[in-house]
CSV table of C-alpha atoms and ligand atoms in Angstrom, one decimal:
chain,number,residue,atom,x,y,z
A,17,UNK,CA,-12.6,-87.7,21.9
A,18,UNK,CA,-12.7,-85.9,25.3
A,19,UNK,CA,-15.7,-83.5,25.5
A,20,UNK,CA,-15.0,-82.1,28.7
A,21,UNK,CA,-11.7,-81.2,31.1
A,22,UNK,CA,-8.7,-78.9,30.5
A,23,UNK,CA,-7.7,-79.7,26.5
A,24,UNK,CA,-11.3,-79.6,25.4
A,25,UNK,CA,-12.1,-76.0,26.8
A,26,UNK,CA,-8.6,-74.9,25.5
A,27,UNK,CA,-9.2,-76.0,22.0
A,28,UNK,CA,-12.7,-74.0,22.2
A,29,UNK,CA,-11.1,-70.7,23.6
A,30,UNK,CA,-8.4,-71.3,21.0
A,31,UNK,CA,-11.1,-71.3,18.5
A,32,UNK,CA,-13.4,-68.8,19.8
A,33,UNK,CA,-10.2,-66.3,19.4
A,34,UNK,CA,-9.8,-67.4,16.0
A,35,UNK,CA,-13.2,-66.8,15.2
A,36,UNK,CA,-12.6,-63.1,16.5
A,37,UNK,CA,-14.3,-63.6,19.9
A,38,UNK,CA,-11.1,-62.1,21.7
A,39,UNK,CA,-13.0,-59.9,24.2
A,40,UNK,CA,-14.9,-60.7,27.1
A,41,UNK,CA,-18.0,-58.6,27.7
A,42,UNK,CA,-19.4,-59.6,30.5
A,43,UNK,CA,-19.2,-61.2,34.1
A,44,UNK,CA,-20.6,-64.6,33.9
A,45,UNK,CA,-21.5,-66.8,30.9
A,46,UNK,CA,-25.2,-66.3,29.5
A,47,UNK,CA,-27.0,-69.3,27.9
A,48,UNK,CA,-28.6,-67.5,25.1
A,49,UNK,CA,-31.2,-70.2,23.9
A,50,UNK,CA,-33.0,-69.5,27.3
A,51,UNK,CA,-35.1,-66.5,25.8
A,52,UNK,CA,-37.2,-65.3,29.3
A,53,UNK,CA,-40.6,-66.1,28.7
A,54,UNK,CA,-41.5,-62.3,29.6
A,55,UNK,CA,-39.3,-61.5,26.4
A,56,UNK,CA,-41.6,-60.3,24.2
A,57,UNK,CA,-40.9,-60.3,20.1
A,58,UNK,CA,-39.4,-56.8,18.6
A,59,UNK,CA,-42.7,-55.9,16.5
A,60,UNK,CA,-41.3,-55.5,13.2
A,61,UNK,CA,-41.4,-51.8,12.4
A,62,UNK,CA,-44.7,-50.5,10.5
A,63,UNK,CA,-44.6,-48.1,7.9
A,64,UNK,CA,-46.6,-44.6,8.9
A,65,UNK,CA,-49.8,-44.7,7.4
A,66,UNK,CA,-49.7,-42.0,4.0
A,67,UNK,CA,-51.2,-38.8,4.9
A,68,UNK,CA,-53.5,-37.7,2.0
A,69,UNK,CA,-52.0,-35.2,-0.7
A,70,UNK,CA,-48.9,-34.7,1.4
A,71,UNK,CA,-45.3,-35.1,-0.6
A,72,UNK,CA,-42.0,-35.6,0.8
A,73,UNK,CA,-40.4,-32.4,1.7
A,74,UNK,CA,-37.2,-31.8,-0.2
A,75,UNK,CA,-33.9,-31.2,1.8
A,76,UNK,CA,-33.0,-27.6,2.2
A,77,UNK,CA,-30.2,-26.3,0.3
A,78,UNK,CA,-27.8,-24.3,1.6
A,79,UNK,CA,-27.2,-21.1,0.0
A,80,UNK,CA,-23.4,-20.4,1.1
A,81,UNK,CA,-23.2,-17.3,-1.0
A,82,UNK,CA,-26.4,-16.0,1.2
A,83,UNK,CA,-25.4,-17.3,4.3
A,84,UNK,CA,-22.1,-15.3,3.9
A,85,UNK,CA,-24.1,-11.9,2.8
A,86,UNK,CA,-26.3,-12.6,6.3
A,87,UNK,CA,-23.5,-13.0,8.7
A,88,UNK,CA,-21.4,-10.5,7.1
A,89,UNK,CA,-24.2,-8.0,7.1
A,90,UNK,CA,-24.6,-8.3,10.7
A,91,UNK,CA,-21.0,-7.5,11.9
A,92,UNK,CA,-20.9,-3.9,13.1
A,93,UNK,CA,-17.0,-4.1,14.0
A,94,UNK,CA,-13.9,-5.5,12.6
A,95,UNK,CA,-14.1,-7.9,15.5
A,96,UNK,CA,-17.5,-9.0,14.6
A,97,UNK,CA,-16.5,-9.5,11.0
A,98,UNK,CA,-13.5,-12.1,12.0
A,99,UNK,CA,-15.8,-14.0,14.5
A,100,UNK,CA,-18.5,-13.8,11.8
A,101,UNK,CA,-16.2,-15.2,9.3
A,102,UNK,CA,-14.3,-17.8,11.6
A,103,UNK,CA,-18.0,-18.8,12.6
A,104,UNK,CA,-18.7,-19.5,8.5
A,105,UNK,CA,-18.6,-23.2,7.8
A,106,UNK,CA,-19.6,-23.4,4.2
A,107,UNK,CA,-16.0,-22.8,2.7
A,108,UNK,CA,-13.8,-26.0,2.4
A,109,UNK,CA,-10.9,-24.5,2.9
A,110,UNK,CA,-11.3,-23.8,6.6
A,111,UNK,CA,-11.3,-27.4,7.4
A,112,UNK,CA,-7.2,-27.6,5.8
A,113,UNK,CA,-6.1,-24.5,7.3
A,114,UNK,CA,-3.9,-23.7,10.8
A,115,UNK,CA,-5.4,-20.2,10.7
A,116,UNK,CA,-7.8,-17.7,9.9
A,117,UNK,CA,-5.5,-14.7,8.2
A,118,UNK,CA,-8.0,-11.6,8.7
A,119,UNK,CA,-5.9,-8.5,8.4
A,120,UNK,CA,-2.5,-6.6,9.4
A,121,UNK,CA,-2.0,-3.0,9.4
A,122,UNK,CA,-3.6,-0.3,10.7
A,123,UNK,CA,-7.8,0.1,10.4
A,124,UNK,CA,-8.4,3.2,9.0
A,125,UNK,CA,-5.6,3.8,7.0
A,126,UNK,CA,-6.0,5.6,4.1
A,127,UNK,CA,-4.8,2.7,1.8
A,128,UNK,CA,-6.1,-1.0,2.0
A,129,UNK,CA,-4.5,-3.7,0.1
A,130,UNK,CA,-6.6,-6.8,-0.9
A,131,UNK,CA,-4.2,-9.6,-1.8
A,132,UNK,CA,-5.3,-13.1,-2.9
A,133,UNK,CA,-5.2,-16.1,-0.4
A,134,UNK,CA,-2.7,-16.8,2.4
A,135,UNK,CA,0.4,-19.1,1.8
A,136,UNK,CA,2.3,-21.7,3.7
A,137,UNK,CA,4.4,-18.8,6.4
A,138,UNK,CA,1.1,-16.7,6.1
A,139,UNK,CA,-1.1,-20.0,7.6
A,140,UNK,CA,1.4,-20.6,9.9
A,141,UNK,CA,1.4,-17.1,11.7
A,142,UNK,CA,-2.2,-15.9,11.0
A,143,UNK,CA,-1.2,-12.9,8.7
A,144,UNK,CA,-1.5,-11.9,5.5
A,145,UNK,CA,1.9,-11.1,3.7
A,146,UNK,CA,4.4,-12.5,5.7
A,147,UNK,CA,6.5,-14.7,3.5
A,148,UNK,CA,8.6,-14.2,0.9
A,149,UNK,CA,6.3,-12.2,-1.1
A,150,UNK,CA,5.0,-10.2,2.1
A,151,UNK,CA,9.0,-9.0,2.7
A,152,UNK,CA,8.9,-7.7,-1.1
A,153,UNK,CA,5.1,-6.0,-0.6
A,154,UNK,CA,6.6,-4.2,2.4
A,155,UNK,CA,10.2,-3.2,0.2
A,156,UNK,CA,7.9,-1.9,-2.2
A,157,UNK,CA,6.1,0.1,0.3
A,158,UNK,CA,9.0,1.3,2.1
A,159,UNK,CA,9.9,2.6,-1.1
A,160,UNK,CA,7.1,5.6,-1.4
A,161,UNK,CA,7.4,5.8,2.7
A,162,UNK,CA,4.7,3.7,3.8
A,163,UNK,CA,4.0,0.3,6.1
A,164,UNK,CA,1.7,-1.6,7.7
A,165,UNK,CA,3.4,-0.1,10.8
A,166,UNK,CA,3.8,3.0,10.0
A,167,UNK,CA,1.7,5.3,12.1
A,168,UNK,CA,2.4,8.0,9.7
A,169,UNK,CA,1.6,6.5,6.6
A,170,UNK,CA,-0.1,3.3,7.4
A,171,UNK,CA,-1.7,0.5,5.2
A,172,UNK,CA,-4.4,-2.0,6.2
A,173,UNK,CA,-4.1,-5.1,4.3
A,174,UNK,CA,-5.9,-8.3,4.1
A,175,UNK,CA,-6.7,-11.1,1.4
A,176,UNK,CA,-9.8,-12.4,-0.4
A,177,UNK,CA,-9.4,-15.6,0.9
A,178,UNK,CA,-8.7,-15.9,4.6
A,179,UNK,CA,-7.7,-19.9,4.3
A,180,UNK,CA,-4.6,-21.3,2.5
A,181,UNK,CA,-5.7,-23.0,-0.5
A,182,UNK,CA,-4.1,-26.7,-0.4
A,183,UNK,CA,-0.7,-26.7,-2.2
A,184,UNK,CA,-1.6,-22.9,-2.8
A,185,UNK,CA,-3.8,-23.9,-5.9
A,186,UNK,CA,-6.2,-21.2,-7.1
A,187,UNK,CA,-9.0,-20.0,-5.4
A,188,UNK,CA,-12.1,-21.7,-7.3
A,189,UNK,CA,-14.8,-19.3,-7.9
A,190,UNK,CA,-17.1,-20.8,-5.8
A,191,UNK,CA,-14.8,-20.0,-2.9
A,192,UNK,CA,-14.5,-16.3,-4.5
A,193,UNK,CA,-17.9,-16.1,-4.9
A,194,UNK,CA,-19.1,-17.2,-0.9
A,195,UNK,CA,-16.3,-15.3,0.9
A,196,UNK,CA,-16.6,-12.1,-1.2
A,197,UNK,CA,-19.5,-10.6,1.0
A,198,UNK,CA,-17.1,-10.8,3.9
A,199,UNK,CA,-14.1,-9.1,2.1
A,200,UNK,CA,-17.0,-6.0,0.8
A,201,UNK,CA,-17.8,-5.7,4.5
A,202,UNK,CA,-14.1,-5.7,5.4
A,203,UNK,CA,-13.7,-2.9,2.9
A,204,UNK,CA,-16.7,-0.8,4.4
A,205,UNK,CA,-15.6,-1.5,8.0
A,206,UNK,CA,-11.9,-0.3,7.5
A,207,UNK,CA,-13.0,2.8,5.4
A,208,UNK,CA,-10.3,3.2,3.1
A,209,UNK,CA,-9.7,5.7,0.8
A,210,UNK,CA,-8.2,4.0,-1.7
A,211,UNK,CA,-7.9,0.4,-2.8
A,212,UNK,CA,-4.6,-1.3,-4.0
A,213,UNK,CA,-5.7,-4.6,-5.6
A,214,UNK,CA,-2.9,-7.1,-5.8
A,215,UNK,CA,-2.7,-9.8,-8.3
A,216,UNK,CA,-4.8,-11.3,-10.8
A,217,UNK,CA,-7.0,-13.4,-8.3
A,218,UNK,CA,-8.2,-10.0,-6.4
A,219,UNK,CA,-8.6,-8.4,-9.4
A,220,UNK,CA,-11.2,-11.2,-10.4
A,221,UNK,CA,-13.1,-11.0,-7.0
A,222,UNK,CA,-13.3,-7.0,-7.2
A,223,UNK,CA,-13.0,-6.1,-10.8
A,224,UNK,CA,-15.5,-9.3,-12.1
A,225,UNK,CA,-12.0,-9.9,-14.6
A,226,UNK,CA,-8.3,-11.0,-14.6
A,227,UNK,CA,-5.3,-10.0,-16.9
A,228,UNK,CA,-3.2,-8.4,-14.8
A,229,UNK,CA,-0.7,-7.2,-17.2
A,230,UNK,CA,-3.4,-4.9,-18.8
A,231,UNK,CA,-4.8,-3.9,-15.7
A,232,UNK,CA,-2.0,-3.2,-13.6
A,233,UNK,CA,-1.4,0.4,-13.5
A,234,UNK,CA,-4.7,1.9,-14.5
A,235,UNK,CA,-6.7,3.4,-11.8
A,236,UNK,CA,-10.4,2.2,-11.7
A,237,UNK,CA,-13.0,1.2,-9.3
A,238,UNK,CA,-13.9,-1.3,-6.8
A,239,UNK,CA,-16.6,-1.6,-3.7
A,240,UNK,CA,-16.8,2.1,-4.4
A,241,UNK,CA,-13.5,3.2,-4.1
A,242,UNK,CA,-10.8,4.4,-6.7
A,243,UNK,CA,-8.4,1.1,-7.0
A,244,UNK,CA,-5.2,0.3,-8.5
A,245,UNK,CA,-4.8,-2.9,-9.2
A,246,UNK,CA,-0.6,-4.2,-9.2
A,247,UNK,CA,1.4,-6.9,-9.8
A,248,UNK,CA,1.5,-9.6,-7.0
A,249,UNK,CA,4.8,-9.4,-5.4
A,250,UNK,CA,5.3,-13.5,-6.1
A,251,UNK,CA,4.8,-12.5,-9.7
A,252,UNK,CA,7.7,-10.0,-9.6
A,253,UNK,CA,9.6,-12.1,-7.2
A,254,UNK,CA,9.6,-14.5,-10.5
A,255,UNK,CA,9.6,-12.2,-13.1
A,256,UNK,CA,11.9,-9.6,-11.6
A,257,UNK,CA,12.2,-7.7,-15.1
A,258,UNK,CA,8.4,-6.0,-14.5
A,259,UNK,CA,9.3,-4.4,-11.2
A,260,UNK,CA,10.2,-1.2,-13.3
A,261,UNK,CA,6.3,-1.4,-13.9
A,262,UNK,CA,5.6,-1.8,-10.0
A,263,UNK,CA,7.2,1.2,-9.6
A,264,UNK,CA,5.8,3.4,-11.7
A,265,UNK,CA,2.5,2.3,-10.3
A,266,UNK,CA,3.3,2.6,-6.8
A,267,UNK,CA,4.4,6.2,-7.9
A,268,UNK,CA,0.9,6.4,-9.0
A,269,UNK,CA,-0.3,5.6,-5.7
A,270,UNK,CA,1.6,8.1,-4.2
A,271,UNK,CA,0.2,10.9,-6.1
A,272,UNK,CA,-3.1,9.9,-5.8
A,273,UNK,CA,-2.6,10.2,-2.0
A,274,UNK,CA,-1.1,13.2,-2.6
A,275,UNK,CA,-3.9,14.5,-4.4
A,276,UNK,CA,-6.6,13.7,-2.1
B,330,URA,N1,0.2,-14.1,-1.5
B,330,URA,C1,-1.3,-13.0,-1.0
B,330,URA,O1,-2.2,-13.1,-1.7
B,330,URA,N2,-1.6,-13.1,0.1
B,330,URA,C2,-1.0,-13.5,1.3
B,330,URA,O2,-1.0,-13.4,2.3
B,330,URA,C3,0.4,-14.0,1.3
B,330,URA,C4,0.7,-14.4,-0.3
């Protein structure tokens, strides 16, 4: 058999390529059998000698709620708070979201609405309540002469969660718990006179309970403020027969503002 020459070298090359050695990693060939005499044998790793009385330190466990509380407390302005939320890395929702949805409307408005979580349109726009439900919310507010852009009767709007849950699934209790310190700080910094709690999950976050059909329309207290739970506009889109109750709740809000 031919042991050198063109065909022999070609066969060797083809064999190497078949083995996966298809890339040149050096300019010249290296004979790996020629180990330089000066090359030391690598020493086997030695285990560290045990220290008397020492036990392995447990990996520090991060408490996301405590981290959120600290970050929220350090925010002196709404812009600080937005930055603190943007820097918060413990909520999985952030990874799948395009934008942080912080707020819309006029900070300092007498009324602050708290919705649940951004949907697809809000995630894209980076603003709460801009989709179909948001448009209905705007019409509901306009019916009592209020609006997010109305300098004479403004509202301020945020959500419990600033990032869109995948496929618009319900918020998880752990997500609500870790974002709640930011929500409470948001309310404190925006200084509304009354809260409107929009939908079931917002009731869960601010009142610790759900059951919007029972809770809606009954003034209560949340975050130290008078608070009115109302039906979520997305629910009203699906069940327009409840618009009558929603209208009664809006009138109740209007009356409360006229009182105080
Ligand atoms: N639903 C909410 O609760 N919030 C939004 O921003 C949009 C839809």
